[in-house]
Tab-separated table of C-alpha atoms and ligand atoms in Angstrom:
chain	number	residue	atom	x	y	z
A	266	MET	CA	-29.984	10.578	4.065
A	267	GLN	CA	-28.791	13.679	6.103
A	268	LYS	CA	-25.395	14.910	6.515
A	269	PRO	CA	-23.232	11.951	6.343
A	270	ILE	CA	-19.913	11.629	8.228
A	271	ILE	CA	-17.351	11.594	5.253
A	272	GLY	CA	-13.624	10.204	5.942
A	273	ILE	CA	-11.039	10.910	3.484
A	274	ILE	CA	-8.273	8.058	3.389
A	275	LEU	CA	-4.813	9.013	2.003
A	276	PRO	CA	-1.959	6.329	2.060
A	277	CYS	CA	1.331	8.062	2.447
A	278	TYR	CA	4.696	6.750	1.798
A	279	ASN	CA	7.469	9.157	1.971
A	280	GLU	CA	5.164	12.129	1.398
A	281	GLU	CA	6.775	14.811	3.632
A	282	GLU	CA	6.974	17.254	0.840
A	283	VAL	CA	3.216	17.275	-0.263
A	284	LEU	CA	1.471	16.705	3.035
A	285	ASP	CA	1.190	20.616	3.854
A	286	PHE	CA	-0.536	21.249	0.373
A	287	THR	CA	-2.527	18.349	0.364
A	288	ILE	CA	-4.080	18.677	3.925
A	289	SER	CA	-4.691	22.506	3.495
A	290	LYS	CA	-6.485	21.641	-0.101
A	291	LEU	CA	-8.545	18.979	1.365
A	292	ASN	CA	-9.420	20.936	4.252
A	293	GLU	CA	-10.872	23.702	2.376
A	294	VAL	CA	-12.938	21.306	0.345
A	295	LEU	CA	-14.267	19.780	3.611
A	296	ASN	CA	-14.793	23.037	5.333
A	297	LYS	CA	-16.772	24.135	2.344
A	298	LEU	CA	-18.958	20.923	2.436
A	299	LYS	CA	-19.274	21.432	6.297
A	300	SER	CA	-20.572	24.954	6.207
A	301	ASN	CA	-22.941	24.536	3.542
A	302	LYS	CA	-24.284	21.557	5.672
A	303	THR	CA	-24.055	18.769	3.059
A	304	ILE	CA	-21.604	16.759	5.282
A	305	SER	CA	-21.369	16.151	8.984
A	306	ILE	CA	-19.032	18.391	11.024
A	307	ASN	CA	-17.376	15.151	12.139
A	308	SER	CA	-16.194	14.433	8.829
A	309	PHE	CA	-12.236	13.832	8.779
A	310	ILE	CA	-9.134	13.077	6.761
A	311	ALA	CA	-7.115	9.910	7.792
A	312	LEU	CA	-3.775	9.731	6.702
A	313	VAL	CA	-2.166	6.096	6.684
A	314	ASP	CA	1.817	6.146	7.104
A	315	ASP	CA	2.861	3.223	5.053
A	316	GLY	CA	6.217	2.817	6.851
A	317	SER	CA	7.763	5.765	5.594
A	318	LYS	CA	11.491	6.558	6.083
A	319	ASP	CA	11.087	10.304	6.021
A	320	LYS	CA	9.327	12.886	8.287
A	321	THR	CA	5.777	11.909	7.095
A	322	TRP	CA	4.654	10.296	10.652
A	323	SER	CA	6.043	12.938	12.815
A	324	LEU	CA	4.077	15.479	10.439
A	325	ILE	CA	0.913	13.508	10.650
A	326	LYS	CA	1.028	13.491	14.475
A	327	SER	CA	1.599	17.428	14.578
A	328	TYR	CA	-1.270	17.962	12.239
A	329	ALA	CA	-3.624	15.308	14.096
A	330	ASN	CA	-2.550	17.526	17.354
A	331	ASP	CA	-3.267	20.980	15.903
A	332	LEU	CA	-6.483	20.180	13.750
A	333	THR	CA	-9.430	17.897	14.733
A	334	THR	CA	-10.160	16.850	11.558
A	335	ILE	CA	-7.010	14.922	11.059
A	336	LYS	CA	-6.554	11.236	12.216
A	337	GLY	CA	-3.603	9.221	11.859
A	338	LEU	CA	-2.620	5.405	11.456
A	339	LYS	CA	1.014	4.218	11.431
A	340	LEU	CA	1.697	0.738	9.935
A	341	SER	CA	4.608	-1.134	11.385
A	342	LYS	CA	6.409	-1.154	7.986
A	343	ASN	CA	6.021	-0.395	4.199
A	344	VAL	CA	3.409	-2.953	3.022
A	345	GLY	CA	2.580	-1.290	-0.303
A	346	HIS	CA	-0.253	1.252	-1.511
A	347	GLN	CA	-3.211	-1.342	-2.019
A	348	ASN	CA	-2.434	-2.901	1.879
A	349	ALA	CA	-2.134	0.471	3.148
A	350	LEU	CA	-5.102	1.880	1.499
A	351	LEU	CA	-7.021	-1.473	2.839
A	352	ALA	CA	-5.805	-0.760	6.312
A	353	GLY	CA	-7.043	2.937	6.097
A	354	LEU	CA	-10.313	1.664	4.797
A	355	LEU	CA	-11.095	-1.040	7.375
A	356	ASN	CA	-9.831	0.765	10.534
A	357	PHE	CA	-11.923	4.071	9.726
A	358	ASN	CA	-15.071	2.322	8.488
A	359	ASN	CA	-16.664	2.643	11.848
A	360	ASP	CA	-15.994	6.390	12.286
A	361	ALA	CA	-17.910	7.374	8.961
A	362	ASP	CA	-20.703	6.706	6.641
A	363	ALA	CA	-18.630	6.609	3.477
A	364	LEU	CA	-15.036	6.751	2.892
A	365	ILE	CA	-13.235	8.336	-0.051
A	366	SER	CA	-9.821	6.967	-1.252
A	367	ILE	CA	-7.336	9.212	-3.035
A	368	ASP	CA	-3.545	9.246	-3.510
A	369	ALA	CA	-1.694	11.649	-0.862
A	370	ASP	CA	-0.279	13.881	-3.975
A	371	LEU	CA	-3.643	15.042	-4.948
A	372	GLN	CA	-2.630	14.300	-8.499
A	373	ASP	CA	-6.547	13.547	-8.827
A	374	ASP	CA	-8.923	16.513	-8.889
A	375	ILE	CA	-10.612	16.855	-5.361
A	376	SER	CA	-12.777	19.442	-6.789
A	377	ILE	CA	-15.234	16.477	-7.991
A	378	ILE	CA	-15.553	15.412	-4.135
A	379	PRO	CA	-18.793	17.135	-3.651
A	380	GLU	CA	-20.111	15.807	-6.742
A	381	MET	CA	-19.204	12.236	-5.491
A	382	ILE	CA	-20.648	12.767	-1.939
A	383	ASN	CA	-23.817	14.103	-3.827
A	384	GLU	CA	-24.221	10.873	-5.623
A	385	PHE	CA	-23.978	8.862	-2.161
A	386	VAL	CA	-26.415	11.492	-0.134
A	387	GLN	CA	-29.023	12.325	-2.962
A	388	ARG	CA	-29.174	9.111	-5.161
A	389	ASP	CA	-27.954	6.553	-2.462
A	390	ILE	CA	-25.140	5.425	-4.648
A	391	GLN	CA	-22.883	2.839	-2.691
A	392	VAL	CA	-19.731	3.234	-4.989
A	393	VAL	CA	-18.718	6.074	-6.974
A	394	TYR	CA	-15.853	5.614	-9.093
A	395	ALA	CA	-13.892	8.696	-10.243
A	396	VAL	CA	-12.679	8.324	-13.766
A	397	ARG	CA	-10.100	9.986	-15.702
A	398	SER	CA	-11.641	11.653	-18.766
A	399	LYS	CA	-7.966	11.756	-20.550
A	400	ARG	CA	-4.520	10.850	-19.951
A	401	ASP	CA	-2.708	14.025	-21.068
A	402	THR	CA	-0.537	14.297	-18.163
A	403	ASP	CA	1.063	11.052	-18.475
A	404	SER	CA	4.179	10.035	-20.233
A	405	LEU	CA	3.521	8.430	-23.614
A	406	PHE	CA	4.695	5.214	-22.202
A	407	LYS	CA	2.266	5.301	-19.277
A	408	LYS	CA	-0.601	6.203	-21.464
A	409	TYR	CA	-0.339	3.101	-23.872
A	410	SER	CA	0.858	0.818	-21.349
A	411	ALA	CA	-2.537	1.544	-19.283
A	412	LEU	CA	-4.600	1.420	-22.362
A	413	PHE	CA	-3.173	-1.922	-23.236
A	414	PHE	CA	-3.681	-2.924	-19.848
A	415	TYR	CA	-7.126	-2.023	-19.749
A	416	LYS	CA	-8.024	-3.760	-23.209
A	417	LEU	CA	-6.115	-6.754	-22.059
A	418	MET	CA	-8.127	-7.169	-18.815
A	419	HIS	CA	-11.356	-6.468	-20.635
A	420	TRP	CA	-10.483	-9.335	-23.077
A	421	MET	CA	-9.763	-11.668	-20.329
A	422	LYS	CA	-13.328	-10.767	-18.991
A	423	VAL	CA	-11.972	-9.104	-15.890
A	424	ASN	CA	-14.568	-6.528	-14.704
A	425	ILE	CA	-12.838	-3.459	-13.886
A	426	VAL	CA	-13.729	0.200	-14.585
A	427	TYR	CA	-11.966	1.712	-17.369
A	428	ASN	CA	-9.423	4.554	-16.604
A	429	HIS	CA	-10.488	4.332	-12.990
A	430	ALA	CA	-7.648	3.923	-10.181
A	431	ASP	CA	-8.063	3.963	-6.611
A	432	TYR	CA	-9.878	7.425	-6.408
A	433	ARG	CA	-13.371	6.292	-5.241
A	434	LEU	CA	-16.162	6.779	-2.519
A	435	CYS	CA	-17.224	3.378	-0.785
A	436	SER	CA	-20.063	3.243	1.782
A	437	ASN	CA	-20.218	1.204	4.931
A	438	LYS	CA	-21.814	-1.514	3.235
A	439	ILE	CA	-18.994	-1.783	0.588
A	440	ILE	CA	-16.231	-1.574	3.126
A	441	GLU	CA	-18.023	-4.212	5.357
A	442	ALA	CA	-18.081	-6.483	2.329
A	443	LEU	CA	-14.543	-5.809	1.429
A	444	SER	CA	-13.556	-6.902	4.707
A	445	GLN	CA	-14.735	-10.387	4.089
A	446	TYR	CA	-12.348	-10.740	1.175
A	447	ASN	CA	-9.271	-12.786	2.341
A	448	GLU	CA	-7.082	-12.261	-0.420
A	449	VAL	CA	-3.644	-11.516	0.071
A	450	ASN	CA	-2.799	-10.253	-3.385
A	451	LEU	CA	-4.935	-7.020	-3.310
A	452	PHE	CA	-6.040	-5.469	-6.528
A	453	LEU	CA	-8.727	-3.417	-5.104
A	454	ARG	CA	-10.026	-1.797	-8.268
A	455	GLY	CA	-10.721	-5.487	-9.345
A	456	ILE	CA	-12.097	-6.601	-5.853
A	457	ILE	CA	-14.901	-3.613	-5.580
A	458	PRO	CA	-16.744	-4.379	-8.839
A	459	THR	CA	-17.317	-7.876	-7.684
A	460	ILE	CA	-19.097	-6.797	-4.583
A	461	GLY	CA	-22.196	-5.571	-6.247
A	462	PHE	CA	-24.677	-2.642	-5.063
A	463	SER	CA	-25.248	0.443	-6.978
A	464	SER	CA	-22.546	2.375	-8.386
A	465	SER	CA	-21.641	5.520	-10.529
A	466	ILE	CA	-19.034	7.289	-12.298
A	467	VAL	CA	-17.789	10.819	-12.092
A	468	TYR	CA	-14.962	11.892	-14.435
A	469	TYR	CA	-12.067	14.275	-13.801
A	470	GLU	CA	-8.633	15.260	-15.245
A	471	ARG	CA	-5.535	13.910	-13.439
A	472	LYS	CA	-2.854	16.610	-12.743
A	473	SER	CA	1.256	16.166	-12.548
A	474	ARG	CA	2.576	15.609	-9.179
A	475	VAL	CA	3.066	19.126	-7.023
A	476	ALA	CA	6.117	17.702	-5.127
A	477	GLY	CA	8.002	14.635	-4.477
A	478	VAL	CA	8.662	11.792	-6.794
A	479	SER	CA	6.320	8.864	-8.045
A	480	LYS	CA	6.442	5.930	-5.858
A	481	TYR	CA	5.516	3.754	-8.348
A	482	PRO	CA	8.405	3.009	-10.746
A	483	LEU	CA	7.948	0.730	-13.851
A	484	GLY	CA	8.801	-2.538	-11.773
A	485	LYS	CA	6.158	-2.015	-9.241
A	486	MET	CA	3.712	-0.876	-11.915
A	487	LEU	CA	4.268	-4.075	-14.073
A	488	SER	CA	3.968	-6.247	-11.196
A	489	PHE	CA	0.829	-4.694	-10.050
A	490	ALA	CA	-0.414	-5.126	-13.686
A	491	LEU	CA	0.293	-8.881	-13.638
A	492	ASN	CA	-1.255	-9.293	-10.257
A	493	GLY	CA	-4.335	-7.816	-11.360
A	494	ILE	CA	-4.527	-10.277	-14.176
A	495	THR	CA	-3.636	-13.391	-12.212
A	496	SER	CA	-5.876	-12.606	-9.476
A	497	PHE	CA	-8.989	-12.222	-11.517
A	498	SER	CA	-8.571	-14.309	-14.652
A	499	ASN	CA	-7.650	-17.958	-15.203
A	500	TYR	CA	-7.589	-17.199	-18.945
A	501	PRO	CA	-3.443	-17.382	-19.384
A	502	LEU	CA	-4.259	-20.936	-18.203
A	503	LYS	CA	-6.678	-21.596	-20.742
A	504	LEU	CA	-4.174	-19.734	-23.125
A	505	VAL	CA	-1.673	-22.598	-22.536
A	506	THR	CA	-4.084	-24.927	-23.774
A	507	LEU	CA	-4.674	-23.094	-27.023
A	508	ILE	CA	-0.789	-22.635	-27.668
A	509	SER	CA	-0.253	-26.272	-27.022
A	510	PHE	CA	-2.921	-27.080	-29.499
A	511	ILE	CA	-1.493	-24.615	-32.211
A	512	VAL	CA	1.968	-26.078	-31.564
A	513	LEU	CA	0.916	-29.608	-31.925
A	514	SER	CA	-0.493	-28.991	-35.244
A	515	LEU	CA	2.596	-27.137	-36.712
A	516	CYS	CA	4.662	-30.210	-34.974
A	517	ILE	CA	2.593	-32.649	-37.366
A	518	LEU	CA	3.196	-30.468	-40.535
A	519	ALA	CA	6.853	-30.169	-39.772
A	520	THR	CA	6.929	-34.020	-39.150
A	521	LEU	CA	5.111	-34.663	-42.416
A	522	TYR	CA	7.754	-31.973	-44.177
A	523	ALA	CA	10.598	-34.061	-42.559
A	524	ILE	CA	9.353	-37.363	-43.780
A	525	GLY	CA	8.795	-35.834	-47.129
A	526	SER	CA	12.280	-34.528	-47.210
A	527	PHE	CA	13.703	-37.785	-46.160
A	528	PHE	CA	12.244	-39.388	-49.310
A	529	LEU	CA	12.573	-36.762	-51.772
A	530	THR	CA	15.618	-34.757	-51.205
A	531	SER	CA	19.080	-35.340	-49.318
A	532	ILE	CA	19.289	-34.348	-46.007
A	533	VAL	CA	21.865	-35.075	-43.199
A	534	PRO	CA	20.148	-38.187	-41.601
A	535	GLY	CA	18.793	-37.537	-38.265
A	536	TRP	CA	18.993	-33.709	-38.350
A	537	LEU	CA	15.516	-32.708	-38.701
A	538	SER	CA	13.920	-35.309	-36.527
A	539	THR	CA	16.614	-34.331	-33.886
A	540	VAL	CA	15.982	-30.622	-33.780
A	541	LEU	CA	12.372	-29.929	-34.338
A	542	PRO	CA	11.199	-31.842	-31.177
A	543	LEU	CA	13.744	-29.649	-29.584
A	544	TYR	CA	12.785	-26.501	-30.532
A	545	PHE	CA	8.890	-27.178	-30.362
A	546	LEU	CA	8.622	-28.996	-26.993
A	547	GLY	CA	11.651	-27.038	-25.448
A	548	GLY	CA	9.745	-23.758	-26.120
A	549	VAL	CA	6.334	-24.946	-25.336
A	550	GLN	CA	7.119	-26.684	-22.259
A	551	LEU	CA	9.063	-23.628	-20.835
A	552	PHE	CA	5.954	-21.416	-21.458
A	553	CYS	CA	3.543	-23.668	-19.953
A	554	LEU	CA	5.668	-23.938	-16.735
A	555	GLY	CA	6.031	-20.255	-16.540
A	556	ILE	CA	2.357	-19.738	-16.513
A	557	MET	CA	1.597	-22.290	-14.008
A	558	GLY	CA	4.466	-21.006	-12.144
A	559	GLU	CA	2.566	-17.728	-11.500
A	560	TYR	CA	-0.593	-19.422	-10.293
A	561	ILE	CA	1.257	-21.651	-8.152
A	562	ALA	CA	3.304	-18.867	-6.458
A	563	LYS	CA	-0.226	-17.186	-6.022
A	564	ILE	CA	-1.905	-20.303	-4.184
A	565	TYR	CA	1.529	-20.522	-2.280
A	566	SER	CA	0.986	-17.117	-0.682
A	567	GLU	CA	-2.876	-17.254	-0.342
A	568	VAL	CA	-2.711	-20.575	1.489
A	569	LYS	CA	-0.481	-18.999	4.086
A	570	SER	CA	-2.991	-16.117	4.209
A	571	ARG	CA	-0.558	-13.999	6.428
A	572	PRO	CA	-1.562	-10.747	7.978
A	573	LYS	CA	-1.797	-7.859	5.359
A	574	TYR	CA	-0.303	-5.248	7.984
A	575	PHE	CA	0.168	-4.369	11.527
A	576	ILE	CA	-1.055	-1.287	13.232
A	577	GLU	CA	2.003	0.525	15.188
A	578	ASN	CA	-0.107	3.679	16.305
A	579	ARG	CA	-3.241	5.409	15.921
A	580	ILE	CA	-4.202	9.093	16.645
A	581	ASP	CA	-7.692	10.542	16.501
B	232	LIG	N1	2.041	4.567	-1.568
B	232	LIG	C1	2.128	4.115	-0.514
B	232	LIG	N2	3.007	2.977	-0.308
B	232	LIG	C2	3.880	2.567	-1.208
B	232	LIG	C3	3.800	3.457	-2.665
B	232	LIG	C4	2.748	4.370	-2.392
B	232	LIG	O1	1.413	4.182	0.496
B	232	LIG	O2	4.526	1.646	-1.108
B	232	LIG	C5	1.233	6.040	-1.503
B	232	LIG	C6	1.606	7.102	-2.256
B	232	LIG	O3	2.308	7.838	-0.868
B	232	LIG	C7	0.676	7.764	-2.778
B	232	LIG	C8	-0.024	6.841	-3.436
B	232	LIG	O4	0.345	5.701	-3.076
B	232	LIG	O5	-0.451	8.287	-1.866
B	232	LIG	C9	0.161	6.599	-5.047
B	232	LIG	O6	1.809	6.819	-5.199
B	232	LIG	P1	2.266	7.662	-6.348
B	232	LIG	O7	1.663	8.995	-6.605
B	232	LIG	O8	3.735	7.938	-5.972
B	232	LIG	O9	1.942	6.649	-7.454
B	232	LIG	P2	1.715	7.441	-9.050
B	232	LIG	O10	0.802	8.469	-8.850
B	232	LIG	O11	2.971	7.711	-9.635
B	232	LIG	O12	1.210	6.109	-9.820
B	233	LIG	MG1	0.978	9.847	-7.899
């Protein structure tokens, strides 16, 4: 393949503090690749404003006016990182041969972009996953919770790339395929590996944010992880059966013990037989209901299949 058009997609939510830095750094990388004729001069950076409340959109507009390489997309409201990213990928797919998605704070190392593009151009790889080689810049909690999450997903037979977030290169073919997925609860790092085609991995180290604060507080992170599990695995449902089985066995043992006590020792009549089933059945029923509730909630939102975002404005 010769000189592909590459688009870099950045979802932005209240990122006024980092945009300046981000755009200048990315432009440096793109300009170098354009001047050594690796990529087409039409390659661009597309900023998706995910309903920011600060000056993000007005900044994007002024950048787009000053620089020909900048495109902007404004969503009608905040729809979350995954939906904003999807909006960017689907809306700019026709303008490029491959799109690279990366967070707007550039915590992920952009010096591997040439290598990612190389995989696409030289080896015709359709998805290039950027994977963190280590997690030194994470808090201890984030590090171990992430490790636990990936292990758990693996154990539940969900095919996700270890230590890969949403920093990746996808070719037109992949995004075309992605557009045919209709799910509302998006978990892109779970969906992309199910598409197939050729893929490869490029390693990098993640830095700390240069400015601004994380838009992924603990609550959002946990619900994202839970979404990942319930969107790709029915293992929790199977777990319910397993647990009920164990509890049932314990109940039988407890019943035998209760009957034994009744004949061999003196107990307050009626106590054991009242309290045992209460504990066991109450606990297990609540647990089962909880898990089923998760899936029912999911079916509820999937069945409605509401639009994931609306475009308010686009500048090229
Ligand atoms: N983001 C977004 N919508 C949101 C929250 C976050 O588009 O509702 C973007 C954000 O601007 C950033 C990326 O998602 O480009 C990742 O967010 P952040 O860097 O805050 O997450 P962290 O790196 O702390 O996990
Ligand atoms: Mg970040």
